[in-house]
Structure formats: C-alpha cells, structure tokens
CSV table of C-alpha atoms in Angstrom, one decimal:
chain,number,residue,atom,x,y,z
A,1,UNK,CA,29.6,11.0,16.3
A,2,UNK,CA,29.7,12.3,12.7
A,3,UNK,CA,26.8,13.3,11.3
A,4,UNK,CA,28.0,15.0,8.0
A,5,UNK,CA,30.5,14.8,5.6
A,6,UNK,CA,31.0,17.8,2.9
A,7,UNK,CA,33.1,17.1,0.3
A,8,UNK,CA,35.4,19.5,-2.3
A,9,UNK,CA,34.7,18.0,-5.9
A,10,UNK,CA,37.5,19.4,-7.8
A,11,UNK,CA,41.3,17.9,-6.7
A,12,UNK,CA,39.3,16.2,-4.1
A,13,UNK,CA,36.8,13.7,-4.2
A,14,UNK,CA,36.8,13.3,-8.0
A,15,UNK,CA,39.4,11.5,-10.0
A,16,UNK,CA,42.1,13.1,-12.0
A,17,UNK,CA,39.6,13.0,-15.1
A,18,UNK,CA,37.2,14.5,-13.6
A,19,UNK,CA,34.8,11.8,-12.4
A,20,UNK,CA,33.8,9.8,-9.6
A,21,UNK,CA,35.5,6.6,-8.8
A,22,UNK,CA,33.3,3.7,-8.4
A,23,UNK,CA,35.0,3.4,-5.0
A,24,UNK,CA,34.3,6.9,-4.1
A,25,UNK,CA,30.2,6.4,-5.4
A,26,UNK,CA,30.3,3.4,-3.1
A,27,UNK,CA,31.4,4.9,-0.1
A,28,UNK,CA,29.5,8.0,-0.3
A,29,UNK,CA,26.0,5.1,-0.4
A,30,UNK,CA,27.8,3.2,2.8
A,31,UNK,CA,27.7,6.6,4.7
A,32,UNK,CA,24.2,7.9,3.4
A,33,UNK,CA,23.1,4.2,5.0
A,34,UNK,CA,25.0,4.8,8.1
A,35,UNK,CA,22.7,7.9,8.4
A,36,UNK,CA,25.3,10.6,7.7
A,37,UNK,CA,23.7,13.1,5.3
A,38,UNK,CA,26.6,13.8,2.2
A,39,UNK,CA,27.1,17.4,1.2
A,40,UNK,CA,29.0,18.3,-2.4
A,41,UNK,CA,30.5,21.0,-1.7
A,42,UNK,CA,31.8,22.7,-5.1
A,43,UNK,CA,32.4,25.3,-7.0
A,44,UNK,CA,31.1,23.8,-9.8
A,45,UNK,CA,26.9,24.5,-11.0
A,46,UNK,CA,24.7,22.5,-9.9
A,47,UNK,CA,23.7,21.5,-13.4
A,48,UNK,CA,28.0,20.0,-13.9
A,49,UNK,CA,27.6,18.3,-10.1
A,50,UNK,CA,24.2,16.4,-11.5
A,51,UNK,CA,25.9,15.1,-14.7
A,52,UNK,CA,29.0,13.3,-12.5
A,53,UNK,CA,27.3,12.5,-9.1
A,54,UNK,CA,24.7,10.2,-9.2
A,55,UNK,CA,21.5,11.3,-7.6
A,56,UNK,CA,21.7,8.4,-4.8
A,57,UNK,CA,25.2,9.8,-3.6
A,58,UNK,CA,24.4,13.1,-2.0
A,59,UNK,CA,21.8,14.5,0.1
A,60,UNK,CA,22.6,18.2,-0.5
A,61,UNK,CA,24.7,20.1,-3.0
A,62,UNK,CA,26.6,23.9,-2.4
A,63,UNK,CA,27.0,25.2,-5.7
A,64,UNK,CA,29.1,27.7,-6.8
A,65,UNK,CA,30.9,28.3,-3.3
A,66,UNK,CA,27.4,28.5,-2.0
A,67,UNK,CA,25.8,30.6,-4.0
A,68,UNK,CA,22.6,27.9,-4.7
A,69,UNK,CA,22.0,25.1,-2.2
A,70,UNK,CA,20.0,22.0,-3.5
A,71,UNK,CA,18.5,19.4,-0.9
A,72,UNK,CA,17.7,16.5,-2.9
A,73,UNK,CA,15.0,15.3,-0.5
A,74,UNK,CA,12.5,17.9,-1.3
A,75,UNK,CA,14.1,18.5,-4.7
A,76,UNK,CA,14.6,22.7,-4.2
A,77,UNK,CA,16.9,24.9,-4.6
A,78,UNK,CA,18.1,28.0,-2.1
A,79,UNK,CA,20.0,30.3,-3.7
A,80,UNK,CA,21.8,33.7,-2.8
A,81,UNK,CA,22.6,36.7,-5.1
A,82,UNK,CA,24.1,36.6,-8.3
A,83,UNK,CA,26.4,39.3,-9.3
A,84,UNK,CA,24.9,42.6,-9.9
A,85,UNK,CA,25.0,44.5,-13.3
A,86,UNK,CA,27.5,46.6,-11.9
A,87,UNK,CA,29.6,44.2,-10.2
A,88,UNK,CA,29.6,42.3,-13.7
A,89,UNK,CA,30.4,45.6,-15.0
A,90,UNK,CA,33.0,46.1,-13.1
A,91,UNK,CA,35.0,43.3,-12.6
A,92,UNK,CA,34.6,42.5,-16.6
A,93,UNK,CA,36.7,46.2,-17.0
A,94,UNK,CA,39.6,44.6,-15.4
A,95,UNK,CA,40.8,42.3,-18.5
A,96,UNK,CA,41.4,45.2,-20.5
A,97,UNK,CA,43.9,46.0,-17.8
A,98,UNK,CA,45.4,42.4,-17.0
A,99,UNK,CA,46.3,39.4,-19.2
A,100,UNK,CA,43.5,37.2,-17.5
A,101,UNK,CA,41.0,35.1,-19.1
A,102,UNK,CA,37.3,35.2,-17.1
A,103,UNK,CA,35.3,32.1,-16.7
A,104,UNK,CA,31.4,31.8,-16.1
A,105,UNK,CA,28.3,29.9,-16.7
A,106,UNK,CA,25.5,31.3,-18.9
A,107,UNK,CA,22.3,29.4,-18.9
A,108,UNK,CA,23.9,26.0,-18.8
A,109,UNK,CA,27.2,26.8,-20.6
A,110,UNK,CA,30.4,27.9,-19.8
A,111,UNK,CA,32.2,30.4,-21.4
A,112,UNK,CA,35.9,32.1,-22.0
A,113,UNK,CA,36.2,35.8,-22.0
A,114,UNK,CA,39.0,38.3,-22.9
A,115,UNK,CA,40.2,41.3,-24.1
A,116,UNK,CA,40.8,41.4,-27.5
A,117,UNK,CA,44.6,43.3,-26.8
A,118,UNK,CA,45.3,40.3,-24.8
A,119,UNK,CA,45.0,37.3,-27.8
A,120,UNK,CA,48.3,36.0,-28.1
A,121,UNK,CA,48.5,35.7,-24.3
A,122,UNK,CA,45.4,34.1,-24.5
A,123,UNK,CA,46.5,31.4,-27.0
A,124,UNK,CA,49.7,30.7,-24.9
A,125,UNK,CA,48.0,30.7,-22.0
A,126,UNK,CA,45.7,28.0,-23.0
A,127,UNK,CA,48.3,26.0,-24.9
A,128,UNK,CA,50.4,25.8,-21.4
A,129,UNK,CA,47.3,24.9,-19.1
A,130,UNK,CA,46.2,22.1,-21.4
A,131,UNK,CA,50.4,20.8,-21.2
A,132,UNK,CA,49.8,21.2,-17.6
A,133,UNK,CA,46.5,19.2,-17.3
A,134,UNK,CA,48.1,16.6,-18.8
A,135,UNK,CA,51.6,16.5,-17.2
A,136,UNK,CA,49.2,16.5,-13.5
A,137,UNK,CA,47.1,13.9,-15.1
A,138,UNK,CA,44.0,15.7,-15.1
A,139,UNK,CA,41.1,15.8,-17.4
A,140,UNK,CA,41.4,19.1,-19.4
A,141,UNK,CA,38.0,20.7,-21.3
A,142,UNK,CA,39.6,23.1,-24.4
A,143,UNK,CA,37.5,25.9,-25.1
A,144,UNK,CA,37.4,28.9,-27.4
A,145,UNK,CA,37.9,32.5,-25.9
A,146,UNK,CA,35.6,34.9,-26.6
A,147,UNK,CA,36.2,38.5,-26.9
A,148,UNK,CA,33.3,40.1,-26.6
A,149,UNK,CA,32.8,41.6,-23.2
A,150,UNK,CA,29.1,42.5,-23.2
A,151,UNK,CA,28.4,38.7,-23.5
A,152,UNK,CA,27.8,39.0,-19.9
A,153,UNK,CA,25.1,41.6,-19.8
A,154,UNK,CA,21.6,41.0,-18.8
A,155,UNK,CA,22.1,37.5,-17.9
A,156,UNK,CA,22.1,36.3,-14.3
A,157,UNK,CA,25.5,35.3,-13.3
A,158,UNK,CA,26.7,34.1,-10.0
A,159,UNK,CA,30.6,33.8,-10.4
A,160,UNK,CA,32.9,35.2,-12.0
A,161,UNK,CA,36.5,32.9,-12.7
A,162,UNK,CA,40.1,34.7,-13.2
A,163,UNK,CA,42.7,32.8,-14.9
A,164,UNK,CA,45.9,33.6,-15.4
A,165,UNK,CA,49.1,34.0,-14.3
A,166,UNK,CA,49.5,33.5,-10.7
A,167,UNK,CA,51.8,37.1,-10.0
A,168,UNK,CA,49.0,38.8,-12.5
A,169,UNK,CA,46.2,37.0,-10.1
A,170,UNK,CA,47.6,38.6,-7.3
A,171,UNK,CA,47.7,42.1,-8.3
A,172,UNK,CA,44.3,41.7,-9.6
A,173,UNK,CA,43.3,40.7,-6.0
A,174,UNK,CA,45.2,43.1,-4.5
A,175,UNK,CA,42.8,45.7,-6.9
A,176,UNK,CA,40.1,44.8,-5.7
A,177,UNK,CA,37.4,45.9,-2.9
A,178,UNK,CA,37.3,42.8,-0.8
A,179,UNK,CA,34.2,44.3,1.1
A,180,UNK,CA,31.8,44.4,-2.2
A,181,UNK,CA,33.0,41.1,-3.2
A,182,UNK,CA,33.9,37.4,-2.0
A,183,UNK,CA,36.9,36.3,-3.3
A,184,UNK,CA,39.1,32.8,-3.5
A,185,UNK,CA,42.0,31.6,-4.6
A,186,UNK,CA,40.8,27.7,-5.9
A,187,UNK,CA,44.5,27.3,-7.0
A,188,UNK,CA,47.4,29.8,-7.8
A,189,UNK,CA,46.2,30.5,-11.5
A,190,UNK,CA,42.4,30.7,-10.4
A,191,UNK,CA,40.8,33.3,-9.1
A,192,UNK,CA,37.2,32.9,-8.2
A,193,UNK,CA,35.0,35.9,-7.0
A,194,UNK,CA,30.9,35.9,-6.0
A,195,UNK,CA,28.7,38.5,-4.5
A,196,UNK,CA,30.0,39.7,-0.5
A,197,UNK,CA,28.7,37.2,1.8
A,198,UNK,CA,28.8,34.1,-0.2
A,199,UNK,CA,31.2,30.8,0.7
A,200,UNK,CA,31.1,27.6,1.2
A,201,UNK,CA,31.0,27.7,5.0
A,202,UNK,CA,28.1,30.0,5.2
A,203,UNK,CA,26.7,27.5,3.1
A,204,UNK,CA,27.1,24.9,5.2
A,205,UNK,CA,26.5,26.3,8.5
A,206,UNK,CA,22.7,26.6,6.8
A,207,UNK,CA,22.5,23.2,6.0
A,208,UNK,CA,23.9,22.4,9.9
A,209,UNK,CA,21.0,25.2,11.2
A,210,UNK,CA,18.6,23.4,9.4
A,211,UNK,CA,19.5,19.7,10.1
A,212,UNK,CA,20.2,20.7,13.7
A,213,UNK,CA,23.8,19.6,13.2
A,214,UNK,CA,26.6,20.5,15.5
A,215,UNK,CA,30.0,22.1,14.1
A,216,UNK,CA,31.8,19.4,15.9
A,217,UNK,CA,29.5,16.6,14.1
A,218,UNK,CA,30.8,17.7,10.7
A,219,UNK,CA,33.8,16.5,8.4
A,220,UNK,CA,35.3,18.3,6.0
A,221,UNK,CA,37.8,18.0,2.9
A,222,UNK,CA,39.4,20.4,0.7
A,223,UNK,CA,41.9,21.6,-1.6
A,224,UNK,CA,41.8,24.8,-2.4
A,225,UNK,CA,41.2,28.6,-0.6
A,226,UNK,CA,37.9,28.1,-1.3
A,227,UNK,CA,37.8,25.5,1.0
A,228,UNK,CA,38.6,27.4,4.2
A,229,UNK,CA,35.1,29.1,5.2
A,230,UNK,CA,34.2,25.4,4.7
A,231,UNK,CA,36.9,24.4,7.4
A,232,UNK,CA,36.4,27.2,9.2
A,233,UNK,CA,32.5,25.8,9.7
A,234,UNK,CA,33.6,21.9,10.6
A,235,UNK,CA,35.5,20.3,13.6
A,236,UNK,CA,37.3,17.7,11.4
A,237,UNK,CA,39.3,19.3,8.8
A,238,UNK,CA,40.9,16.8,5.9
A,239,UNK,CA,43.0,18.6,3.4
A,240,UNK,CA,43.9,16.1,0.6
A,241,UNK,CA,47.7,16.1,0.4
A,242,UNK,CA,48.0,17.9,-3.0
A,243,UNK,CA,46.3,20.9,-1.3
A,244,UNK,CA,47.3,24.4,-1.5
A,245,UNK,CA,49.5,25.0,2.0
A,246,UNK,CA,46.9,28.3,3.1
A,247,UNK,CA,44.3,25.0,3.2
A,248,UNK,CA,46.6,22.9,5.1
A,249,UNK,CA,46.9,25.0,8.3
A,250,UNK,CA,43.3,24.8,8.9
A,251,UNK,CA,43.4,21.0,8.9
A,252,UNK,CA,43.2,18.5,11.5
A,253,UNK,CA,44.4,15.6,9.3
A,254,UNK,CA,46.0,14.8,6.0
A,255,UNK,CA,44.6,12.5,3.5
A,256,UNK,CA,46.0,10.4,0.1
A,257,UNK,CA,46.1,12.4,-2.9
A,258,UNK,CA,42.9,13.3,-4.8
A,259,UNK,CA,44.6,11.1,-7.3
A,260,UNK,CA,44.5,8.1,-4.8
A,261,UNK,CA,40.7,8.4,-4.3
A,262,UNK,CA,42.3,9.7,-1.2
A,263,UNK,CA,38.7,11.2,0.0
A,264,UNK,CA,36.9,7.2,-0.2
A,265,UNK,CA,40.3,6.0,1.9
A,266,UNK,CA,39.8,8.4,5.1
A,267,UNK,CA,36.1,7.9,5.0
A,268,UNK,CA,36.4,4.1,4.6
A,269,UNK,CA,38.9,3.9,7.6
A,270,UNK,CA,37.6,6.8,10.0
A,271,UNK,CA,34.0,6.4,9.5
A,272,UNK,CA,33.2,2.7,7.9
C-alpha cells in the first residue's frame, strides 16, 4: 500500500506556465483524503512553493533539494546548512572564469549574477533561453543580471544555480570538489549546487523516519538529476516522459508529459 507520494514541481507536477492545474490540486486533496501524506519535493524556496500550492494540497514541503523541510501540520520548519562564506566565496570566483550566469534567493528574491567580462554572453544567453521557454511552452520569468559579485556576502544562502551552456556546465562540474559540495544537474543548462550532504532523498528518508514510512510505501516522480537521491529513497520511481535519460534509468515506470498533467494521470489511475 502507498503511503506517500513526493512530487518534483518544476517539468513535473506543474503546468508548462508554471502553475498547478486544477486537475493536478484536485488529485493531490483525493490522495491527502485517502490518507496518503503529499510531499513537494522541489528545488524551489519554500516561500515560491507557498505562492503556487495551495496550503490544503501538501502535507510537507523539501525545499531547495532539501535544504529546509516544512510540515504543514505543526507549521515548522527543519532546515540544514546554508552555504558557508567560503563556499559562497568560492564558487562565486568561478564566473570570472566561465561564461555562466549564477542564480540564488536573497531574503525572498531571486537574483542574476555575473562577471562583468562576460555581458554580451550574458545578453545572448538570456535572449536564447527566453526563445527557448517559449518554443517548449513554458512560462519564462526575465530578469536583470547583476554584476556585482559581493551581492552575495553576509547573507544566508542555501543554493547556488549555474546557467549556462551545457559543454561550459560540464567543465565547471568537472572543476569542482564534489566532496565539499552537493551538486545536480536539474537540466543540461542548470547546474545546481548546496552544501555536502544535502538532497532530496536525504530529505525524504527524514520525513519516512519520522512518519514511520517504509521505502517500498513511497512514490516518486521526477525530471531532472536532482531527482535521483529522491528515487534512489522510493520503491516506485515515475520519471515524467520529458525527463532527462540519467533520471529515466532509475524509474520503474513512465508517465505523460509534465505538459499533459502527466503527474494527476498516473496518480488518478494507479492510486484513485
């Protein structure tokens, strides 16, 4: 019997603008009433999965990989370390070196960061991401760059976000110390990277510990890299069909296109 379900939010549960279906909402209540506790499991902050999940569809949230675990019942948070001065420090030095834009959330609001000696690629860069949103019809947010780099200093931080170039990604990965860090590929031109020992499976196997829930009572769907601690944690593994094929061989089943509220479809038919 299934006693959880954690769900991706990004090219998974949530539409291609970037919201939640009102067949997806409605399925997510069915299960809650069935007794099977919903977990959000995103990459997003917690403050972005409030504004497009309403408060009766969830029981828990994993934030940022799993760096801050909400339970909605007993409205608190759990959350692991941020990034370190030094970490930020560190990882912020590598933009000077690679045509990236970095990504983060400062109190509440996101922001673009890059190397100055990097603008033009930074303009074309954003000019063919937003052409790409729309040619995969999905909701795209434009934002101004920034180019100052100590933006980040003295401010608690729990992810850092690479964008670039997916061959330029790579060798940025390849760079790094993946024993200081936790790093994920969410798609092929975003890189996401956390403190060492932070993911969305260790996330969940808390949640499991605490609800005294089995690995084989768990379902979960992804899309991204990011997603395989998370499989790695479950018995049922549902990769939506538009995933990344590293996702795919951890699955035990396929489902519909994110763009098909493929997520509501398997739930409705396996579990309702």
């Amino acid at each position: 019997m299934i006693k959880l379900v954690a769900l991706d939010l990004d090219g998974t549960l949530l539409s291609s603008f970037g919201s939640l279906s009102a067949e997806a909402a409605n399925t997510l209540r069915q299960l809650r009433k069935k007794g099977i506790l919903v977990v959000i499991s995103s990459g997003r902050p917690f403050y972005s999965v409030k504004h497009i999940i309403p408060d009766d569809c969830y029981d828990y949230a994993s934030c940022m990989n799993g760096q801050d675990i909400y339970c909605a019942k007993h409205a608190m948070h759990q959350q692991k370390p941020n990034l370190t001065e030094a970490e930020k420090k560190h990882l912020i030095s590598y933009l000077k070196d690679y045509r990236m834009l970095m990504e983060c959330s400062i109190d509440g609001q996101g922001y673009y960061i890059a190397s100055s000696k990097h603008e033009a690629f930074v303009n074309f860069f954003q000019s063919m991401n937003a052409l790409r949103h729309r040619l995969a019809r999905q909701k795209y947010y434009p934002q101004t760059a920034s180019y100052d780099l100590q933006v980040v200093e003295n401010t608690s931080i729990g992810k850092f976000c690479f964008c670039g170039y997916p061959h330029t990604l790579k060798r940025f990965y390849s760079a790094l110390d993946h024993d200081a860090y936790s790093c994920f590929f969410v798609n092929p031109s975003w890189l996401e990277i956390m403190h060492v020992g932070i993911s969305k499976g260790f996330a969940i196997q808390d949640i499991m510990k605490q609800e005294q829930i089995w690995k084989e009572e768990c379902v979960a769907f992804g899309d991204g890299e990011n997603d395989i601690p998370l499989f790695k944690a479950c018995g049922t593994r549902v990769a939506m069909r538009n995933a990344m094929r590293s996702l795919k061989k951890y699955a035990t089943d396929i489902a519909r296109p994110y763009y098909e509220d493929g997520c509501a479809k398997w739930l409705k038919e396996h579990l309702l």
